[in-house]
PDB file of C-alpha atoms in Angstrom:
ATOM      1  CA  UNK A   1      27.407 -45.505  17.868  1.00 94.00           C
ATOM      2  CA  UNK A   2      23.783 -44.993  16.196  1.00 97.00           C
ATOM      3  CA  UNK A   3      24.006 -43.433  12.686  1.00 97.00           C
ATOM      4  CA  UNK A   4      21.159 -41.007  12.249  1.00 98.00           C
ATOM      5  CA  UNK A   5      20.086 -39.377   8.915  1.00 98.00           C
ATOM      6  CA  UNK A   6      17.911 -36.310   8.500  1.00 98.00           C
ATOM      7  CA  UNK A   7      16.244 -35.472   5.096  1.00 96.00           C
ATOM      8  CA  UNK A   8      13.483 -33.524   3.782  1.00 95.00           C
ATOM      9  CA  UNK A   9      12.448 -31.456   0.533  1.00 94.00           C
ATOM     10  CA  UNK A  10      13.379 -27.876   0.006  1.00 93.00           C
ATOM     11  CA  UNK A  11      11.676 -25.562   2.363  1.00 94.00           C
ATOM     12  CA  UNK A  12      10.639 -28.307   5.117  1.00 96.00           C
ATOM     13  CA  UNK A  13      12.422 -27.024   7.940  1.00 95.00           C
ATOM     14  CA  UNK A  14      15.342 -29.860   7.748  1.00 95.00           C
ATOM     15  CA  UNK A  15      18.086 -27.281   8.957  1.00 93.00           C
ATOM     16  CA  UNK A  16      16.179 -25.994  11.582  1.00 95.00           C
ATOM     17  CA  UNK A  17      15.378 -29.331  12.954  1.00 97.00           C
ATOM     18  CA  UNK A  18      18.845 -30.527  12.285  1.00 97.00           C
ATOM     19  CA  UNK A  19      20.260 -27.672  14.487  1.00 96.00           C
ATOM     20  CA  UNK A  20      17.343 -28.680  17.239  1.00 97.00           C
ATOM     21  CA  UNK A  21      19.367 -32.124  17.449  1.00 98.00           C
ATOM     22  CA  UNK A  22      22.744 -30.545  17.426  1.00 97.00           C
ATOM     23  CA  UNK A  23      21.738 -28.576  20.204  1.00 96.00           C
ATOM     24  CA  UNK A  24      20.663 -31.326  21.868  1.00 96.00           C
ATOM     25  CA  UNK A  25      24.107 -32.727  21.876  1.00 96.00           C
ATOM     26  CA  UNK A  26      24.183 -34.926  18.845  1.00 98.00           C
ATOM     27  CA  UNK A  27      27.199 -34.117  16.360  1.00 98.00           C
ATOM     28  CA  UNK A  28      25.791 -32.630  13.098  1.00 98.00           C
ATOM     29  CA  UNK A  29      27.266 -33.180   9.470  1.00 98.00           C
ATOM     30  CA  UNK A  30      25.914 -30.703   7.280  1.00 95.00           C
ATOM     31  CA  UNK A  31      26.520 -31.981   3.539  1.00 89.00           C
ATOM     32  CA  UNK A  32      25.207 -28.753   2.149  1.00 89.00           C
ATOM     33  CA  UNK A  33      27.188 -26.545   4.568  1.00 92.00           C
ATOM     34  CA  UNK A  34      30.372 -28.533   3.469  1.00 94.00           C
ATOM     35  CA  UNK A  35      29.643 -27.996  -0.068  1.00 94.00           C
ATOM     36  CA  UNK A  36      29.222 -24.260   0.169  1.00 94.00           C
ATOM     37  CA  UNK A  37      32.524 -24.311   2.358  1.00 95.00           C
ATOM     38  CA  UNK A  38      34.312 -26.076  -0.518  1.00 95.00           C
ATOM     39  CA  UNK A  39      32.734 -24.244  -3.218  1.00 95.00           C
ATOM     40  CA  UNK A  40      33.955 -21.105  -1.372  1.00 94.00           C
ATOM     41  CA  UNK A  41      37.458 -21.715   0.031  1.00 94.00           C
ATOM     42  CA  UNK A  42      38.868 -24.758  -1.711  1.00 95.00           C
ATOM     43  CA  UNK A  43      40.847 -23.319  -4.653  1.00 95.00           C
ATOM     44  CA  UNK A  44      41.204 -27.036  -6.158  1.00 95.00           C
ATOM     45  CA  UNK A  45      37.584 -27.575  -6.204  1.00 95.00           C
ATOM     46  CA  UNK A  46      36.852 -23.995  -7.384  1.00 96.00           C
ATOM     47  CA  UNK A  47      39.265 -24.639 -10.395  1.00 95.00           C
ATOM     48  CA  UNK A  48      38.135 -27.988 -11.033  1.00 96.00           C
ATOM     49  CA  UNK A  49      34.492 -26.578 -11.532  1.00 97.00           C
ATOM     50  CA  UNK A  50      35.911 -23.595 -13.338  1.00 96.00           C
ATOM     51  CA  UNK A  51      37.518 -25.816 -15.923  1.00 96.00           C
ATOM     52  CA  UNK A  52      34.180 -27.784 -16.353  1.00 97.00           C
ATOM     53  CA  UNK A  53      31.970 -25.045 -16.063  1.00 97.00           C
ATOM     54  CA  UNK A  54      33.785 -21.832 -16.986  1.00 96.00           C
ATOM     55  CA  UNK A  55      31.081 -19.497 -16.846  1.00 96.00           C
ATOM     56  CA  UNK A  56      30.297 -20.167 -13.276  1.00 96.00           C
ATOM     57  CA  UNK A  57      33.981 -19.074 -12.107  1.00 96.00           C
ATOM     58  CA  UNK A  58      35.085 -15.504 -12.372  1.00 92.00           C
ATOM     59  CA  UNK A  59      38.908 -15.207 -11.534  1.00 89.00           C
ATOM     60  CA  UNK A  60      38.997 -17.745  -8.174  1.00 91.00           C
ATOM     61  CA  UNK A  61      35.512 -17.083  -7.231  1.00 94.00           C
ATOM     62  CA  UNK A  62      32.756 -19.368  -7.922  1.00 96.00           C
ATOM     63  CA  UNK A  63      29.343 -17.901  -8.747  1.00 95.00           C
ATOM     64  CA  UNK A  64      26.701 -20.318  -6.985  1.00 92.00           C
ATOM     65  CA  UNK A  65      23.868 -18.658  -8.783  1.00 90.00           C
ATOM     66  CA  UNK A  66      25.334 -19.218 -12.375  1.00 94.00           C
ATOM     67  CA  UNK A  67      26.177 -22.878 -11.545  1.00 95.00           C
ATOM     68  CA  UNK A  68      22.923 -23.661 -10.159  1.00 90.00           C
ATOM     69  CA  UNK A  69      21.493 -22.165 -13.569  1.00 90.00           C
ATOM     70  CA  UNK A  70      23.643 -24.254 -15.511  1.00 94.00           C
ATOM     71  CA  UNK A  71      22.749 -27.626 -13.851  1.00 92.00           C
ATOM     72  CA  UNK A  72      19.182 -27.540 -12.816  1.00 83.00           C
ATOM     73  CA  UNK A  73      17.402 -29.273 -15.298  1.00 79.00           C
ATOM     74  CA  UNK A  74      20.390 -30.528 -16.912  1.00 88.00           C
ATOM     75  CA  UNK A  75      21.121 -34.097 -15.657  1.00 88.00           C
ATOM     76  CA  UNK A  76      24.371 -34.630 -17.661  1.00 94.00           C
ATOM     77  CA  UNK A  77      25.733 -31.202 -16.184  1.00 95.00           C
ATOM     78  CA  UNK A  78      24.485 -32.197 -12.872  1.00 91.00           C
ATOM     79  CA  UNK A  79      26.191 -35.409 -12.922  1.00 92.00           C
ATOM     80  CA  UNK A  80      29.514 -33.980 -13.969  1.00 96.00           C
ATOM     81  CA  UNK A  81      29.218 -31.385 -11.007  1.00 96.00           C
ATOM     82  CA  UNK A  82      28.737 -34.089  -8.520  1.00 92.00           C
ATOM     83  CA  UNK A  83      31.395 -36.071  -9.735  1.00 95.00           C
ATOM     84  CA  UNK A  84      33.626 -33.320  -8.800  1.00 96.00           C
ATOM     85  CA  UNK A  85      32.290 -32.353  -5.511  1.00 95.00           C
ATOM     86  CA  UNK A  86      30.932 -35.791  -4.094  1.00 91.00           C
ATOM     87  CA  UNK A  87      34.360 -37.212  -3.572  1.00 94.00           C
ATOM     88  CA  UNK A  88      35.279 -34.156  -1.253  1.00 94.00           C
ATOM     89  CA  UNK A  89      32.137 -34.262   0.495  1.00 92.00           C
ATOM     90  CA  UNK A  90      32.930 -38.149   1.474  1.00 92.00           C
ATOM     91  CA  UNK A  91      36.556 -37.152   2.608  1.00 95.00           C
ATOM     92  CA  UNK A  92      35.018 -34.408   4.912  1.00 95.00           C
ATOM     93  CA  UNK A  93      32.221 -37.270   5.955  1.00 94.00           C
ATOM     94  CA  UNK A  94      34.868 -39.538   6.941  1.00 96.00           C
ATOM     95  CA  UNK A  95      37.071 -36.939   9.025  1.00 96.00           C
ATOM     96  CA  UNK A  96      33.810 -35.937  10.627  1.00 97.00           C
ATOM     97  CA  UNK A  97      33.232 -39.598  11.678  1.00 97.00           C
ATOM     98  CA  UNK A  98      36.659 -39.877  13.075  1.00 97.00           C
ATOM     99  CA  UNK A  99      36.384 -36.687  14.830  1.00 97.00           C
ATOM    100  CA  UNK A 100      33.483 -38.159  16.598  1.00 98.00           C
ATOM    101  CA  UNK A 101      34.251 -41.583  17.154  1.00 96.00           C
ATOM    102  CA  UNK A 102      33.171 -41.309  20.811  1.00 96.00           C
ATOM    103  CA  UNK A 103      29.451 -39.987  20.270  1.00 97.00           C
ATOM    104  CA  UNK A 104      26.716 -41.990  21.202  1.00 96.00           C
ATOM    105  CA  UNK A 105      24.976 -40.760  17.783  1.00 98.00           C
ATOM    106  CA  UNK A 106      25.942 -38.714  14.617  1.00 98.00           C
ATOM    107  CA  UNK A 107      23.532 -36.781  12.536  1.00 98.00           C
ATOM    108  CA  UNK A 108      23.927 -36.523   8.777  1.00 97.00           C
ATOM    109  CA  UNK A 109      21.918 -33.929   7.126  1.00 95.00           C
ATOM    110  CA  UNK A 110      21.542 -35.368   3.509  1.00 92.00           C
ATOM    111  CA  UNK A 111      18.892 -33.434   1.389  1.00 87.00           C
ATOM    112  CA  UNK A 112      18.705 -36.100  -1.471  1.00 86.00           C
ATOM    113  CA  UNK A 113      18.994 -39.158   0.861  1.00 92.00           C
ATOM    114  CA  UNK A 114      16.250 -41.138  -0.727  1.00 93.00           C
ATOM    115  CA  UNK A 115      16.958 -39.875  -4.319  1.00 87.00           C
ATOM    116  CA  UNK A 116      20.590 -41.391  -4.020  1.00 85.00           C
ATOM    117  CA  UNK A 117      19.602 -44.600  -2.083  1.00 90.00           C
ATOM    118  CA  UNK A 118      21.834 -43.708   0.848  1.00 91.00           C
ATOM    119  CA  UNK A 119      19.348 -44.510   3.451  1.00 95.00           C
ATOM    120  CA  UNK A 120      20.948 -48.103   3.651  1.00 94.00           C
ATOM    121  CA  UNK A 121      23.870 -46.438   5.414  1.00 94.00           C
ATOM    122  CA  UNK A 122      21.982 -45.357   8.384  1.00 97.00           C
ATOM    123  CA  UNK A 123      20.182 -46.894  11.614  1.00 98.00           C
ATOM    124  CA  UNK A 124      17.317 -44.452  11.582  1.00 98.00           C
ATOM    125  CA  UNK A 125      16.116 -41.655   8.853  1.00 98.00           C
ATOM    126  CA  UNK A 126      14.158 -38.773  10.241  1.00 98.00           C
ATOM    127  CA  UNK A 127      12.027 -36.805   7.724  1.00 98.00           C
ATOM    128  CA  UNK A 128      11.353 -33.225   8.102  1.00 98.00           C
ATOM    129  CA  UNK A 129       7.934 -32.266   6.509  1.00 97.00           C
ATOM    130  CA  UNK A 130       5.667 -29.375   6.322  1.00 96.00           C
ATOM    131  CA  UNK A 131       2.072 -28.866   4.430  1.00 96.00           C
ATOM    132  CA  UNK A 132       2.689 -28.080   0.667  1.00 93.00           C
ATOM    133  CA  UNK A 133       1.487 -24.685   1.008  1.00 94.00           C
ATOM    134  CA  UNK A 134       3.747 -23.720   4.014  1.00 95.00           C
ATOM    135  CA  UNK A 135       6.831 -25.311   2.021  1.00 95.00           C
ATOM    136  CA  UNK A 136       5.933 -23.384  -1.184  1.00 93.00           C
ATOM    137  CA  UNK A 137       5.707 -20.051   1.113  1.00 94.00           C
ATOM    138  CA  UNK A 138       8.904 -20.488   2.689  1.00 95.00           C
ATOM    139  CA  UNK A 139      10.723 -21.404  -0.423  1.00 95.00           C
ATOM    140  CA  UNK A 140       9.433 -18.441  -2.522  1.00 94.00           C
ATOM    141  CA  UNK A 141      10.485 -15.846   0.373  1.00 94.00           C
ATOM    142  CA  UNK A 142      14.303 -17.209  -0.346  1.00 93.00           C
ATOM    143  CA  UNK A 143      16.291 -14.495  -2.410  1.00 90.00           C
ATOM    144  CA  UNK A 144      16.576 -15.324  -6.009  1.00 86.00           C
ATOM    145  CA  UNK A 145      13.779 -17.804  -5.932  1.00 91.00           C
ATOM    146  CA  UNK A 146      10.728 -18.092  -8.183  1.00 91.00           C
ATOM    147  CA  UNK A 147       8.278 -20.616  -9.420  1.00 91.00           C
ATOM    148  CA  UNK A 148      10.052 -21.954 -12.299  1.00 88.00           C
ATOM    149  CA  UNK A 149      13.562 -22.493 -10.087  1.00 87.00           C
ATOM    150  CA  UNK A 150      11.355 -24.070  -7.212  1.00 90.00           C
ATOM    151  CA  UNK A 151       9.369 -26.560  -9.617  1.00 89.00           C
ATOM    152  CA  UNK A 152      12.620 -27.552 -11.177  1.00 85.00           C
ATOM    153  CA  UNK A 153      14.053 -28.543  -7.623  1.00 87.00           C
ATOM    154  CA  UNK A 154      10.949 -30.107  -6.677  1.00 88.00           C
ATOM    155  CA  UNK A 155      11.129 -32.273 -10.109  1.00 85.00           C
ATOM    156  CA  UNK A 156      14.467 -33.978  -8.585  1.00 82.00           C
ATOM    157  CA  UNK A 157      13.475 -34.493  -5.371  1.00 88.00           C
ATOM    158  CA  UNK A 158      11.018 -37.828  -4.179  1.00 93.00           C
ATOM    159  CA  UNK A 159       7.481 -36.369  -3.429  1.00 94.00           C
ATOM    160  CA  UNK A 160       6.999 -35.789   0.188  1.00 95.00           C
ATOM    161  CA  UNK A 161       4.337 -38.417   0.882  1.00 95.00           C
ATOM    162  CA  UNK A 162       6.745 -41.181  -0.251  1.00 96.00           C
ATOM    163  CA  UNK A 163       9.472 -39.663   1.870  1.00 97.00           C
ATOM    164  CA  UNK A 164       6.970 -39.577   4.864  1.00 96.00           C
ATOM    165  CA  UNK A 165       6.171 -43.620   4.106  1.00 97.00           C
ATOM    166  CA  UNK A 166      10.166 -44.511   4.494  1.00 97.00           C
ATOM    167  CA  UNK A 167      10.765 -42.719   7.204  1.00 97.00           C
ATOM    168  CA  UNK A 168      11.419 -44.327  10.796  1.00 98.00           C
ATOM    169  CA  UNK A 169      10.631 -40.850  12.160  1.00 98.00           C
ATOM    170  CA  UNK A 170       8.684 -37.990  10.539  1.00 98.00           C
ATOM    171  CA  UNK A 171       9.118 -34.271  12.237  1.00 98.00           C
ATOM    172  CA  UNK A 172       6.265 -32.029  11.074  1.00 97.00           C
ATOM    173  CA  UNK A 173       7.172 -28.429  11.001  1.00 97.00           C
ATOM    174  CA  UNK A 174       3.973 -27.117   9.948  1.00 93.00           C
ATOM    175  CA  UNK A 175       3.180 -25.650  13.478  1.00 91.00           C
ATOM    176  CA  UNK A 176       5.408 -23.536  15.737  1.00 93.00           C
ATOM    177  CA  UNK A 177       9.100 -23.944  16.693  1.00 94.00           C
ATOM    178  CA  UNK A 178       7.689 -25.236  20.387  1.00 96.00           C
ATOM    179  CA  UNK A 179       5.670 -28.048  18.357  1.00 96.00           C
ATOM    180  CA  UNK A 180       9.005 -29.159  16.476  1.00 97.00           C
ATOM    181  CA  UNK A 181      11.216 -29.263  19.483  1.00 97.00           C
ATOM    182  CA  UNK A 182       8.717 -31.307  21.048  1.00 97.00           C
ATOM    183  CA  UNK A 183       8.992 -33.676  18.430  1.00 97.00           C
ATOM    184  CA  UNK A 184      12.564 -33.730  18.367  1.00 98.00           C
ATOM    185  CA  UNK A 185      12.633 -34.641  22.145  1.00 97.00           C
ATOM    186  CA  UNK A 186      10.344 -37.339  21.662  1.00 97.00           C
ATOM    187  CA  UNK A 187      12.558 -38.794  19.190  1.00 98.00           C
ATOM    188  CA  UNK A 188      15.835 -38.405  21.181  1.00 97.00           C
ATOM    189  CA  UNK A 189      13.743 -40.137  24.169  1.00 97.00           C
ATOM    190  CA  UNK A 190      12.734 -43.051  21.765  1.00 96.00           C
ATOM    191  CA  UNK A 191      16.230 -43.549  20.693  1.00 97.00           C
ATOM    192  CA  UNK A 192      17.288 -43.710  24.304  1.00 94.00           C
ATOM    193  CA  UNK A 193      19.651 -40.248  23.443  1.00 94.00           C
ATOM    194  CA  UNK A 194      18.259 -38.325  26.488  1.00 79.00           C
TER     195      UNK A 194
END
């Protein structure tokens, strides 16, 4: 089984590209989606986060925006949150691999792959990229996003140029969707998955 990772900085179109691979039949593990699901539906995780970050939980509901404000730009706070969340994500990842053990390839959507040194666990790494101005425009259209928040997020992420250099494949999402789909298909053919 081929282990593939897809990564890219915020606003590059990584989720869109990951779904293209999934549509082509490659099972997709989306780490961010798993975290969102756990933080919305896992009472034990919500309680653990509430114990460490009481301002971020109201009753039994996690306020993700408040939590983001607490940990953004505060490495110790972020590390404390990751210590709560990462073991559960790893367990979900293991279940995903067991559930898809007969697949020819698996794709793991991991936003901070290079930043955490996780690329060694994969056969190939796909980086999704776009011109910086396209990236900023996309991200600033998101609800609750502003320049300061974007800059704080980008400060945690490896520069796009470095990610591109370390990638086995780069998908440029700066053009239209059909151009992106063509690049995805080319990678699938190159990997013998078509």
